[in-house]
Amino acid sequence: MKRLIFSVLLALTTAVVAQTKPQAKAQATPKPDRDSIALVDARWSCDTVNGMILKRFHFKNKQLFRSNQFIAVLEIPRNAPYHVEFSHEWQRTKTSVQARKRGAVAAINGSFFDMDRHNPICYLRIDGRDLGENTAGSDPDHRKYYQYGSMFLNNGRPSIFKTDSARNAEKSLETENIMTAGPLLVMRSKEVAQRDDRTFITQRHNRTAIGTKADGTTILLVVDGRSQFAAGMSIPELCKIMRWMGCREALNLDGGGSTTLWMKENRNIKNLDANGIVNFPSDNGKFDHYGERAVSNCVIVVPNK
């Protein structure tokens, strides 16, 4: 009987001790890093336009990634009276011109294209018409590294997904609008691992990205670069930004001199330049709003009918 009582007391003591042990280190909350804090604590300039929110901030004194950065973000909630469309021109045309032509209220540049021939070099389908394909490299059967992400439009909302490795896989998809680009930045709320053997990925450039949040919000984001006032970002840095912005999925689009965010003139938008360019495109070599490059295709925001 004494042995039985001792065993019961030992078991109870062990259970109490187990309950009072501190949580394991694996369950500890990760400490935010310096750059995520800088992004969250920034005093963003915010303008609201019929439910959409335009945010802008100039990180100076090497506040972000130990560099100067200018970031502009347009948030489009699911219930905003707008939807997303793709635009394309056979002759390269500025993002702002393509947007105005189609009655858009906002636009960013789209996917990659041939500067001389003007044609898309990633798969593009608009309203059921194939307008561009994934150009072949040394391996004609498989796609290039910047063609591993796509988005299709579902009731005017982008859905981002990882593409099949077969170069022409998008042709079999039964949807009216597809734009391929890459690399993928965020999938299922996690940063996507990036290769380290391409300067396009490892070096800093102007960047354009699109993302979607769990609540259905669409994020259009531009990062300026090639200036002492705005260094631009590497792809891994852009991955972090899109995740910190709350994106569940995010896709890199064409960048460099193509990077442009345009907004239609609206009295609710403070300090919007007369030409509607929100950021500082770099094609003229100046840090102003007049270096916009003519591009092949765009992502535009259009009022619902």
PDB file of C-alpha atoms in Angstrom:
ATOM      1  CA  MET A   1       0.000   0.000   0.000  1.00  0.00           C
ATOM      2  CA  LYS A   2       2.865   2.411   0.893  1.00  0.00           C
ATOM      3  CA  ARG A   3       4.445   1.754  -2.510  1.00  0.00           C
ATOM      4  CA  LEU A   4       1.130   2.504  -4.249  1.00  0.00           C
ATOM      5  CA  ILE A   5       0.668   5.803  -2.344  1.00  0.00           C
ATOM      6  CA  PHE A   6       4.292   6.822  -3.122  1.00  0.00           C
ATOM      7  CA  SER A   7       3.792   6.104  -6.842  1.00  0.00           C
ATOM      8  CA  VAL A   8       0.635   8.217  -6.969  1.00  0.00           C
ATOM      9  CA  LEU A   9       2.334  11.143  -5.190  1.00  0.00           C
ATOM     10  CA  LEU A  10       5.327  10.921  -7.536  1.00  0.00           C
ATOM     11  CA  ALA A  11       3.069  11.019 -10.600  1.00  0.00           C
ATOM     12  CA  LEU A  12       1.163  14.041  -9.278  1.00  0.00           C
ATOM     13  CA  THR A  13       4.388  15.891  -8.473  1.00  0.00           C
ATOM     14  CA  THR A  14       5.765  15.207 -11.944  1.00  0.00           C
ATOM     15  CA  ALA A  15       2.576  16.538 -13.576  1.00  0.00           C
ATOM     16  CA  VAL A  16       2.682  19.750 -11.526  1.00  0.00           C
ATOM     17  CA  VAL A  17       6.333  20.346 -12.371  1.00  0.00           C
ATOM     18  CA  ALA A  18       5.638  19.772 -16.060  1.00  0.00           C
ATOM     19  CA  GLN A  19       2.829  22.331 -15.987  1.00  0.00           C
ATOM     20  CA  THR A  20       5.018  24.978 -14.341  1.00  0.00           C
ATOM     21  CA  LYS A  21       7.943  24.620 -16.774  1.00  0.00           C
ATOM     22  CA  PRO A  22       8.529  27.668 -19.030  1.00  0.00           C
ATOM     23  CA  GLN A  23       7.518  27.406 -22.674  1.00  0.00           C
ATOM     24  CA  ALA A  24      10.067  25.848 -25.000  1.00  0.00           C
ATOM     25  CA  LYS A  25      12.242  28.232 -26.987  1.00  0.00           C
ATOM     26  CA  ALA A  26      10.692  26.989 -30.227  1.00  0.00           C
ATOM     27  CA  GLN A  27       7.375  28.571 -29.159  1.00  0.00           C
ATOM     28  CA  ALA A  28       8.875  31.978 -28.385  1.00  0.00           C
ATOM     29  CA  THR A  29       7.691  34.906 -30.492  1.00  0.00           C
ATOM     30  CA  PRO A  30      10.369  35.889 -33.038  1.00  0.00           C
ATOM     31  CA  LYS A  31      11.872  39.300 -32.359  1.00  0.00           C
ATOM     32  CA  PRO A  32      11.059  41.795 -35.144  1.00  0.00           C
ATOM     33  CA  ASP A  33      14.153  42.925 -37.019  1.00  0.00           C
ATOM     34  CA  ARG A  34      15.276  46.503 -37.506  1.00  0.00           C
ATOM     35  CA  ASP A  35      13.930  46.831 -41.035  1.00  0.00           C
ATOM     36  CA  SER A  36      10.442  45.500 -40.357  1.00  0.00           C
ATOM     37  CA  ILE A  37      10.158  47.955 -37.471  1.00  0.00           C
ATOM     38  CA  ALA A  38      11.284  50.789 -39.756  1.00  0.00           C
ATOM     39  CA  LEU A  39       8.593  49.847 -42.268  1.00  0.00           C
ATOM     40  CA  VAL A  40       5.801  49.569 -39.700  1.00  0.00           C
ATOM     41  CA  ASP A  41       6.776  52.709 -37.780  1.00  0.00           C
ATOM     42  CA  ALA A  42       7.148  54.880 -40.893  1.00  0.00           C
ATOM     43  CA  ARG A  43       4.815  57.891 -40.977  1.00  0.00           C
ATOM     44  CA  TRP A  44       3.197  56.970 -44.279  1.00  0.00           C
ATOM     45  CA  SER A  45       1.392  59.594 -46.302  1.00  0.00           C
ATOM     46  CA  CYS A  46      -2.077  58.069 -46.747  1.00  0.00           C
ATOM     47  CA  ASP A  47      -4.786  59.177 -49.184  1.00  0.00           C
ATOM     48  CA  THR A  48      -8.162  57.476 -49.549  1.00  0.00           C
ATOM     49  CA  VAL A  49      -9.930  57.388 -52.921  1.00  0.00           C
ATOM     50  CA  ASN A  50     -13.350  55.685 -52.924  1.00  0.00           C
ATOM     51  CA  GLY A  51     -12.144  52.936 -50.640  1.00  0.00           C
ATOM     52  CA  MET A  52      -8.664  52.545 -52.146  1.00  0.00           C
ATOM     53  CA  ILE A  53      -5.707  53.671 -50.035  1.00  0.00           C
ATOM     54  CA  LEU A  54      -2.544  55.185 -51.498  1.00  0.00           C
ATOM     55  CA  LYS A  55       0.476  55.060 -49.167  1.00  0.00           C
ATOM     56  CA  ARG A  56       3.836  56.735 -49.772  1.00  0.00           C
ATOM     57  CA  PHE A  57       7.000  57.106 -47.769  1.00  0.00           C
ATOM     58  CA  HIS A  58      10.565  58.211 -48.467  1.00  0.00           C
ATOM     59  CA  PHE A  59      13.026  56.360 -46.227  1.00  0.00           C
ATOM     60  CA  LYS A  60      16.000  58.696 -45.822  1.00  0.00           C
ATOM     61  CA  ASN A  61      19.269  58.494 -43.879  1.00  0.00           C
ATOM     62  CA  LYS A  62      19.582  54.811 -44.823  1.00  0.00           C
ATOM     63  CA  GLN A  63      16.580  53.862 -42.698  1.00  0.00           C
ATOM     64  CA  LEU A  64      15.556  50.717 -44.601  1.00  0.00           C
ATOM     65  CA  PHE A  65      17.965  47.900 -45.470  1.00  0.00           C
ATOM     66  CA  ARG A  66      20.682  50.455 -44.657  1.00  0.00           C
ATOM     67  CA  SER A  67      19.696  52.395 -47.754  1.00  0.00           C
ATOM     68  CA  ASN A  68      17.486  55.245 -48.928  1.00  0.00           C
ATOM     69  CA  GLN A  69      14.205  54.007 -50.403  1.00  0.00           C
ATOM     70  CA  PHE A  70      10.982  55.430 -51.829  1.00  0.00           C
ATOM     71  CA  ILE A  71       7.995  53.081 -51.687  1.00  0.00           C
ATOM     72  CA  ALA A  72       4.470  53.705 -52.974  1.00  0.00           C
ATOM     73  CA  VAL A  73       1.636  51.253 -52.305  1.00  0.00           C
ATOM     74  CA  LEU A  74      -1.945  51.175 -53.550  1.00  0.00           C
ATOM     75  CA  GLU A  75      -4.316  48.996 -51.516  1.00  0.00           C
ATOM     76  CA  ILE A  76      -7.564  47.932 -53.196  1.00  0.00           C
ATOM     77  CA  PRO A  77      -9.967  46.253 -50.735  1.00  0.00           C
ATOM     78  CA  ARG A  78     -12.251  43.530 -52.018  1.00  0.00           C
ATOM     79  CA  ASN A  79     -15.319  45.734 -51.556  1.00  0.00           C
ATOM     80  CA  ALA A  80     -13.874  48.778 -53.358  1.00  0.00           C
ATOM     81  CA  PRO A  81     -15.857  49.729 -56.503  1.00  0.00           C
ATOM     82  CA  TYR A  82     -12.971  48.798 -58.792  1.00  0.00           C
ATOM     83  CA  HIS A  83     -11.519  45.745 -60.481  1.00  0.00           C
ATOM     84  CA  VAL A  84      -8.208  44.799 -62.089  1.00  0.00           C
ATOM     85  CA  GLU A  85      -7.638  44.345 -65.825  1.00  0.00           C
ATOM     86  CA  PHE A  86      -4.597  43.795 -68.060  1.00  0.00           C
ATOM     87  CA  SER A  87      -3.709  46.113 -70.952  1.00  0.00           C
ATOM     88  CA  HIS A  88      -1.392  45.624 -73.937  1.00  0.00           C
ATOM     89  CA  GLU A  89      -0.130  47.667 -76.868  1.00  0.00           C
ATOM     90  CA  TRP A  90       1.730  46.317 -79.908  1.00  0.00           C
ATOM     91  CA  GLN A  91       3.871  49.459 -79.922  1.00  0.00           C
ATOM     92  CA  ARG A  92       5.366  50.212 -76.523  1.00  0.00           C
ATOM     93  CA  THR A  93       3.240  52.833 -74.786  1.00  0.00           C
ATOM     94  CA  LYS A  94       3.605  54.544 -71.413  1.00  0.00           C
ATOM     95  CA  THR A  95       1.691  53.105 -68.472  1.00  0.00           C
ATOM     96  CA  SER A  96      -0.134  56.404 -67.956  1.00  0.00           C
ATOM     97  CA  VAL A  97      -1.266  56.509 -71.600  1.00  0.00           C
ATOM     98  CA  GLN A  98      -2.496  52.907 -71.585  1.00  0.00           C
ATOM     99  CA  ALA A  99      -4.418  53.616 -68.384  1.00  0.00           C
ATOM    100  CA  ARG A 100      -6.085  56.803 -69.608  1.00  0.00           C
ATOM    101  CA  LYS A 101      -7.008  55.136 -72.905  1.00  0.00           C
ATOM    102  CA  ARG A 102      -8.968  52.476 -70.999  1.00  0.00           C
ATOM    103  CA  GLY A 103     -10.638  54.749 -68.453  1.00  0.00           C
ATOM    104  CA  ALA A 104      -8.567  53.464 -65.530  1.00  0.00           C
ATOM    105  CA  VAL A 105      -8.144  55.214 -62.194  1.00  0.00           C
ATOM    106  CA  ALA A 106      -4.752  53.637 -61.421  1.00  0.00           C
ATOM    107  CA  ALA A 107      -2.122  51.485 -63.082  1.00  0.00           C
ATOM    108  CA  ILE A 108       1.289  49.883 -62.697  1.00  0.00           C
ATOM    109  CA  ASN A 109       3.559  48.540 -65.419  1.00  0.00           C
ATOM    110  CA  GLY A 110       3.138  44.845 -66.173  1.00  0.00           C
ATOM    111  CA  SER A 111       5.382  41.966 -67.193  1.00  0.00           C
ATOM    112  CA  PHE A 112       8.633  41.732 -69.159  1.00  0.00           C
ATOM    113  CA  PHE A 113       8.988  42.629 -72.836  1.00  0.00           C
ATOM    114  CA  ASP A 114      11.513  43.017 -75.649  1.00  0.00           C
ATOM    115  CA  MET A 115      12.666  46.642 -75.719  1.00  0.00           C
ATOM    116  CA  ASP A 116      13.348  46.601 -79.468  1.00  0.00           C
ATOM    117  CA  ARG A 117      10.573  44.352 -80.768  1.00  0.00           C
ATOM    118  CA  HIS A 118       8.017  45.599 -78.205  1.00  0.00           C
ATOM    119  CA  ASN A 119       6.490  42.130 -77.709  1.00  0.00           C
ATOM    120  CA  PRO A 120       5.943  40.439 -74.306  1.00  0.00           C
ATOM    121  CA  ILE A 121       8.540  37.798 -73.428  1.00  0.00           C
ATOM    122  CA  CYS A 122       6.301  36.154 -70.849  1.00  0.00           C
ATOM    123  CA  TYR A 123       2.927  34.547 -71.465  1.00  0.00           C
ATOM    124  CA  LEU A 124       0.074  37.051 -71.759  1.00  0.00           C
ATOM    125  CA  ARG A 125      -3.592  36.439 -72.493  1.00  0.00           C
ATOM    126  CA  ILE A 126      -6.218  39.185 -72.441  1.00  0.00           C
ATOM    127  CA  ASP A 127      -9.925  38.511 -72.994  1.00  0.00           C
ATOM    128  CA  GLY A 128      -9.120  35.079 -74.394  1.00  0.00           C
ATOM    129  CA  ARG A 129      -6.494  36.296 -76.911  1.00  0.00           C
ATOM    130  CA  ASP A 130      -2.916  35.024 -76.667  1.00  0.00           C
ATOM    131  CA  LEU A 131      -0.693  38.114 -76.988  1.00  0.00           C
ATOM    132  CA  GLY A 132       2.672  36.882 -75.725  1.00  0.00           C
ATOM    133  CA  GLU A 133       4.466  33.645 -74.915  1.00  0.00           C
ATOM    134  CA  ASN A 134       7.320  32.552 -72.675  1.00  0.00           C
ATOM    135  CA  THR A 135      10.372  33.015 -74.855  1.00  0.00           C
ATOM    136  CA  ALA A 136      12.760  30.076 -75.040  1.00  0.00           C
ATOM    137  CA  GLY A 137      16.292  29.996 -73.696  1.00  0.00           C
ATOM    138  CA  SER A 138      18.942  27.328 -74.152  1.00  0.00           C
ATOM    139  CA  ASP A 139      16.334  24.759 -73.068  1.00  0.00           C
ATOM    140  CA  PRO A 140      13.324  25.263 -75.365  1.00  0.00           C
ATOM    141  CA  ASP A 141      11.049  22.955 -73.343  1.00  0.00           C
ATOM    142  CA  HIS A 142      11.346  24.688 -69.979  1.00  0.00           C
ATOM    143  CA  ARG A 143      10.792  28.250 -68.897  1.00  0.00           C
ATOM    144  CA  LYS A 144      13.298  30.859 -67.771  1.00  0.00           C
ATOM    145  CA  TYR A 145      13.721  31.718 -64.084  1.00  0.00           C
ATOM    146  CA  TYR A 146      11.678  34.938 -64.344  1.00  0.00           C
ATOM    147  CA  GLN A 147       8.674  33.077 -65.822  1.00  0.00           C
ATOM    148  CA  TYR A 148       7.830  30.934 -62.778  1.00  0.00           C
ATOM    149  CA  GLY A 149       4.903  32.972 -61.510  1.00  0.00           C
ATOM    150  CA  SER A 150       1.516  33.821 -63.001  1.00  0.00           C
ATOM    151  CA  MET A 151      -1.747  35.446 -62.131  1.00  0.00           C
ATOM    152  CA  PHE A 152      -5.195  35.085 -63.577  1.00  0.00           C
ATOM    153  CA  LEU A 153      -8.163  37.336 -62.949  1.00  0.00           C
ATOM    154  CA  ASN A 154     -11.111  35.980 -61.004  1.00  0.00           C
ATOM    155  CA  ASN A 155     -14.007  38.461 -61.137  1.00  0.00           C
ATOM    156  CA  GLY A 156     -11.499  41.271 -61.492  1.00  0.00           C
ATOM    157  CA  ARG A 157      -9.268  40.077 -58.653  1.00  0.00           C
ATOM    158  CA  PRO A 158      -5.794  38.620 -59.273  1.00  0.00           C
ATOM    159  CA  SER A 159      -5.008  35.077 -58.155  1.00  0.00           C
ATOM    160  CA  ILE A 160      -1.277  34.351 -58.017  1.00  0.00           C
ATOM    161  CA  PHE A 161       0.153  30.867 -58.497  1.00  0.00           C
ATOM    162  CA  LYS A 162       3.355  28.980 -59.286  1.00  0.00           C
ATOM    163  CA  THR A 163       3.595  27.871 -62.899  1.00  0.00           C
ATOM    164  CA  ASP A 164       4.478  24.466 -64.247  1.00  0.00           C
ATOM    165  CA  SER A 165       8.065  24.120 -65.499  1.00  0.00           C
ATOM    166  CA  ALA A 166       6.879  23.311 -69.033  1.00  0.00           C
ATOM    167  CA  ARG A 167       7.388  26.469 -71.090  1.00  0.00           C
ATOM    168  CA  ASN A 168       3.908  26.585 -72.625  1.00  0.00           C
ATOM    169  CA  ALA A 169       1.870  25.244 -69.707  1.00  0.00           C
ATOM    170  CA  GLU A 170      -0.352  28.361 -69.507  1.00  0.00           C
ATOM    171  CA  LYS A 171      -1.865  27.626 -72.909  1.00  0.00           C
ATOM    172  CA  SER A 172      -3.893  24.768 -71.420  1.00  0.00           C
ATOM    173  CA  LEU A 173      -5.456  26.904 -68.684  1.00  0.00           C
ATOM    174  CA  GLU A 174      -9.115  27.739 -69.234  1.00  0.00           C
ATOM    175  CA  THR A 175      -9.277  31.354 -68.152  1.00  0.00           C
ATOM    176  CA  GLU A 176      -9.675  34.587 -70.084  1.00  0.00           C
ATOM    177  CA  ASN A 177      -6.822  36.636 -68.593  1.00  0.00           C
ATOM    178  CA  ILE A 178      -3.342  35.450 -67.585  1.00  0.00           C
ATOM    179  CA  MET A 179      -0.102  37.334 -67.038  1.00  0.00           C
ATOM    180  CA  THR A 180       3.153  35.497 -66.350  1.00  0.00           C
ATOM    181  CA  ALA A 181       6.188  37.090 -64.680  1.00  0.00           C
ATOM    182  CA  GLY A 182       8.465  36.308 -61.781  1.00  0.00           C
ATOM    183  CA  PRO A 183      10.015  35.354 -59.605  1.00  0.00           C
ATOM    184  CA  LEU A 184       7.357  34.573 -57.029  1.00  0.00           C
ATOM    185  CA  LEU A 185       7.968  36.531 -53.847  1.00  0.00           C
ATOM    186  CA  VAL A 186       5.507  35.187 -51.291  1.00  0.00           C
ATOM    187  CA  MET A 187       3.402  32.006 -51.253  1.00  0.00           C
ATOM    188  CA  ARG A 188       1.075  31.003 -48.425  1.00  0.00           C
ATOM    189  CA  SER A 189       2.384  33.945 -46.388  1.00  0.00           C
ATOM    190  CA  LYS A 190       5.998  32.717 -46.552  1.00  0.00           C
ATOM    191  CA  GLU A 191       8.908  34.272 -48.413  1.00  0.00           C
ATOM    192  CA  VAL A 192       9.941  32.224 -51.447  1.00  0.00           C
ATOM    193  CA  ALA A 193      13.596  31.133 -51.496  1.00  0.00           C
ATOM    194  CA  GLN A 194      15.483  32.800 -54.350  1.00  0.00           C
ATOM    195  CA  ARG A 195      18.439  31.667 -56.423  1.00  0.00           C
ATOM    196  CA  ASP A 196      21.705  33.528 -55.909  1.00  0.00           C
ATOM    197  CA  ASP A 197      23.322  33.208 -59.332  1.00  0.00           C
ATOM    198  CA  ARG A 198      21.499  36.050 -61.113  1.00  0.00           C
ATOM    199  CA  THR A 199      22.351  39.722 -60.590  1.00  0.00           C
ATOM    200  CA  PHE A 200      18.743  40.505 -61.516  1.00  0.00           C
ATOM    201  CA  ILE A 201      17.861  38.881 -58.184  1.00  0.00           C
ATOM    202  CA  THR A 202      20.830  39.734 -55.972  1.00  0.00           C
ATOM    203  CA  GLN A 203      21.428  43.363 -56.965  1.00  0.00           C
ATOM    204  CA  ARG A 204      19.207  46.341 -56.211  1.00  0.00           C
ATOM    205  CA  HIS A 205      16.926  47.725 -58.897  1.00  0.00           C
ATOM    206  CA  ASN A 206      13.628  49.585 -59.192  1.00  0.00           C
ATOM    207  CA  ARG A 207      10.876  47.028 -58.550  1.00  0.00           C
ATOM    208  CA  THR A 208       7.176  46.575 -59.295  1.00  0.00           C
ATOM    209  CA  ALA A 209       5.128  43.912 -57.498  1.00  0.00           C
ATOM    210  CA  ILE A 210       1.543  42.791 -57.040  1.00  0.00           C
ATOM    211  CA  GLY A 211       0.209  40.919 -54.041  1.00  0.00           C
ATOM    212  CA  THR A 212      -2.985  39.615 -52.498  1.00  0.00           C
ATOM    213  CA  LYS A 213      -3.960  39.488 -48.829  1.00  0.00           C
ATOM    214  CA  ALA A 214      -6.095  36.902 -47.071  1.00  0.00           C
ATOM    215  CA  ASP A 215      -9.018  39.349 -46.814  1.00  0.00           C
ATOM    216  CA  GLY A 216      -9.105  39.838 -50.588  1.00  0.00           C
ATOM    217  CA  THR A 217      -7.185  43.127 -50.680  1.00  0.00           C
ATOM    218  CA  THR A 218      -4.999  43.633 -53.758  1.00  0.00           C
ATOM    219  CA  ILE A 219      -1.620  45.344 -53.262  1.00  0.00           C
ATOM    220  CA  LEU A 220       0.134  47.258 -56.061  1.00  0.00           C
ATOM    221  CA  LEU A 221       3.639  48.288 -54.982  1.00  0.00           C
ATOM    222  CA  VAL A 222       6.546  50.141 -56.573  1.00  0.00           C
ATOM    223  CA  VAL A 223      10.061  50.683 -55.243  1.00  0.00           C
ATOM    224  CA  ASP A 224      12.206  53.339 -56.903  1.00  0.00           C
ATOM    225  CA  GLY A 225      15.908  52.899 -57.600  1.00  0.00           C
ATOM    226  CA  ARG A 226      19.070  53.879 -59.483  1.00  0.00           C
ATOM    227  CA  SER A 227      19.330  57.107 -57.500  1.00  0.00           C
ATOM    228  CA  GLN A 228      21.183  58.387 -54.450  1.00  0.00           C
ATOM    229  CA  PHE A 229      17.713  59.142 -53.062  1.00  0.00           C
ATOM    230  CA  ALA A 230      16.345  55.634 -53.677  1.00  0.00           C
ATOM    231  CA  ALA A 231      18.624  52.616 -53.974  1.00  0.00           C
ATOM    232  CA  GLY A 232      16.062  50.060 -55.101  1.00  0.00           C
ATOM    233  CA  MET A 233      15.850  46.534 -53.722  1.00  0.00           C
ATOM    234  CA  SER A 234      17.130  43.052 -54.339  1.00  0.00           C
ATOM    235  CA  ILE A 235      14.493  40.375 -54.853  1.00  0.00           C
ATOM    236  CA  PRO A 236      15.047  38.912 -51.344  1.00  0.00           C
ATOM    237  CA  GLU A 237      14.501  42.392 -49.884  1.00  0.00           C
ATOM    238  CA  LEU A 238      11.340  42.768 -51.944  1.00  0.00           C
ATOM    239  CA  CYS A 239      10.128  39.395 -50.616  1.00  0.00           C
ATOM    240  CA  LYS A 240      10.386  40.749 -47.092  1.00  0.00           C
ATOM    241  CA  ILE A 241       8.560  43.972 -47.960  1.00  0.00           C
ATOM    242  CA  MET A 242       5.625  42.137 -49.534  1.00  0.00           C
ATOM    243  CA  ARG A 243       5.337  39.776 -46.568  1.00  0.00           C
ATOM    244  CA  TRP A 244       5.517  42.653 -44.099  1.00  0.00           C
ATOM    245  CA  MET A 245       2.767  44.341 -46.102  1.00  0.00           C
ATOM    246  CA  GLY A 246       0.588  41.356 -45.220  1.00  0.00           C
ATOM    247  CA  CYS A 247       0.557  39.595 -48.584  1.00  0.00           C
ATOM    248  CA  ARG A 248      -0.423  35.949 -48.659  1.00  0.00           C
ATOM    249  CA  GLU A 249       0.837  35.705 -52.266  1.00  0.00           C
ATOM    250  CA  ALA A 250       3.029  38.147 -54.193  1.00  0.00           C
ATOM    251  CA  LEU A 251       4.618  38.287 -57.636  1.00  0.00           C
ATOM    252  CA  ASN A 252       7.471  40.358 -59.037  1.00  0.00           C
ATOM    253  CA  LEU A 253       6.703  42.178 -62.294  1.00  0.00           C
ATOM    254  CA  ASP A 254       8.980  44.068 -64.682  1.00  0.00           C
ATOM    255  CA  GLY A 255      11.139  46.643 -62.921  1.00  0.00           C
ATOM    256  CA  GLY A 256      14.073  48.909 -63.622  1.00  0.00           C
ATOM    257  CA  GLY A 257      13.185  51.877 -65.808  1.00  0.00           C
ATOM    258  CA  SER A 258       9.711  50.381 -66.378  1.00  0.00           C
ATOM    259  CA  THR A 259       8.639  50.769 -62.740  1.00  0.00           C
ATOM    260  CA  THR A 260       5.665  53.158 -62.667  1.00  0.00           C
ATOM    261  CA  LEU A 261       2.603  53.814 -60.516  1.00  0.00           C
ATOM    262  CA  TRP A 262       0.039  56.153 -62.084  1.00  0.00           C
ATOM    263  CA  MET A 263      -3.108  57.573 -60.520  1.00  0.00           C
ATOM    264  CA  LYS A 264      -5.919  59.522 -62.116  1.00  0.00           C
ATOM    265  CA  GLU A 265      -6.111  63.110 -60.882  1.00  0.00           C
ATOM    266  CA  ASN A 266      -8.219  63.261 -57.733  1.00  0.00           C
ATOM    267  CA  ARG A 267      -8.630  66.071 -55.204  1.00  0.00           C
ATOM    268  CA  ASN A 268      -8.267  63.530 -52.359  1.00  0.00           C
ATOM    269  CA  ILE A 269      -4.681  62.705 -53.365  1.00  0.00           C
ATOM    270  CA  LYS A 270      -2.186  65.141 -51.854  1.00  0.00           C
ATOM    271  CA  ASN A 271       0.848  66.286 -53.834  1.00  0.00           C
ATOM    272  CA  LEU A 272      -0.006  64.216 -56.906  1.00  0.00           C
ATOM    273  CA  ASP A 273       2.058  65.410 -59.852  1.00  0.00           C
ATOM    274  CA  ALA A 274       0.146  66.909 -62.780  1.00  0.00           C
ATOM    275  CA  ASN A 275       0.947  63.912 -64.990  1.00  0.00           C
ATOM    276  CA  GLY A 276      -0.402  61.484 -62.401  1.00  0.00           C
ATOM    277  CA  ILE A 277       2.896  59.655 -61.808  1.00  0.00           C
ATOM    278  CA  VAL A 278       3.154  58.832 -58.107  1.00  0.00           C
ATOM    279  CA  ASN A 279       6.714  57.492 -57.982  1.00  0.00           C
ATOM    280  CA  PHE A 280      10.054  58.553 -59.494  1.00  0.00           C
ATOM    281  CA  PRO A 281      10.654  56.553 -62.708  1.00  0.00           C
ATOM    282  CA  SER A 282      14.341  56.474 -63.602  1.00  0.00           C
ATOM    283  CA  ASP A 283      14.469  56.409 -67.398  1.00  0.00           C
ATOM    284  CA  ASN A 284      15.467  60.088 -67.620  1.00  0.00           C
ATOM    285  CA  GLY A 285      18.245  59.704 -65.068  1.00  0.00           C
ATOM    286  CA  LYS A 286      16.582  62.177 -62.693  1.00  0.00           C
ATOM    287  CA  PHE A 287      14.733  61.771 -59.409  1.00  0.00           C
ATOM    288  CA  ASP A 288      11.487  63.332 -60.619  1.00  0.00           C
ATOM    289  CA  HIS A 289       8.102  62.230 -61.989  1.00  0.00           C
ATOM    290  CA  TYR A 290       8.993  62.515 -65.674  1.00  0.00           C
ATOM    291  CA  GLY A 291      11.194  59.487 -66.410  1.00  0.00           C
ATOM    292  CA  GLU A 292       8.334  57.176 -67.417  1.00  0.00           C
ATOM    293  CA  ARG A 293       9.248  54.424 -69.882  1.00  0.00           C
ATOM    294  CA  ALA A 294       6.994  53.132 -72.660  1.00  0.00           C
ATOM    295  CA  VAL A 295       6.078  49.511 -71.911  1.00  0.00           C
ATOM    296  CA  SER A 296       4.310  46.600 -73.560  1.00  0.00           C
ATOM    297  CA  ASN A 297       1.651  45.798 -70.982  1.00  0.00           C
ATOM    298  CA  CYS A 298       0.177  47.012 -67.707  1.00  0.00           C
ATOM    299  CA  VAL A 299      -2.010  46.127 -64.759  1.00  0.00           C
ATOM    300  CA  ILE A 300      -4.812  48.687 -64.581  1.00  0.00           C
ATOM    301  CA  VAL A 301      -7.534  49.470 -62.037  1.00  0.00           C
ATOM    302  CA  VAL A 302     -10.914  50.188 -63.614  1.00  0.00           C
ATOM    303  CA  PRO A 303     -14.247  51.299 -62.073  1.00  0.00           C
ATOM    304  CA  ASN A 304     -16.926  48.628 -61.859  1.00  0.00           C
ATOM    305  CA  LYS A 305     -19.763  49.028 -64.328  1.00  0.00           C
TER     306      LYS A 305
END
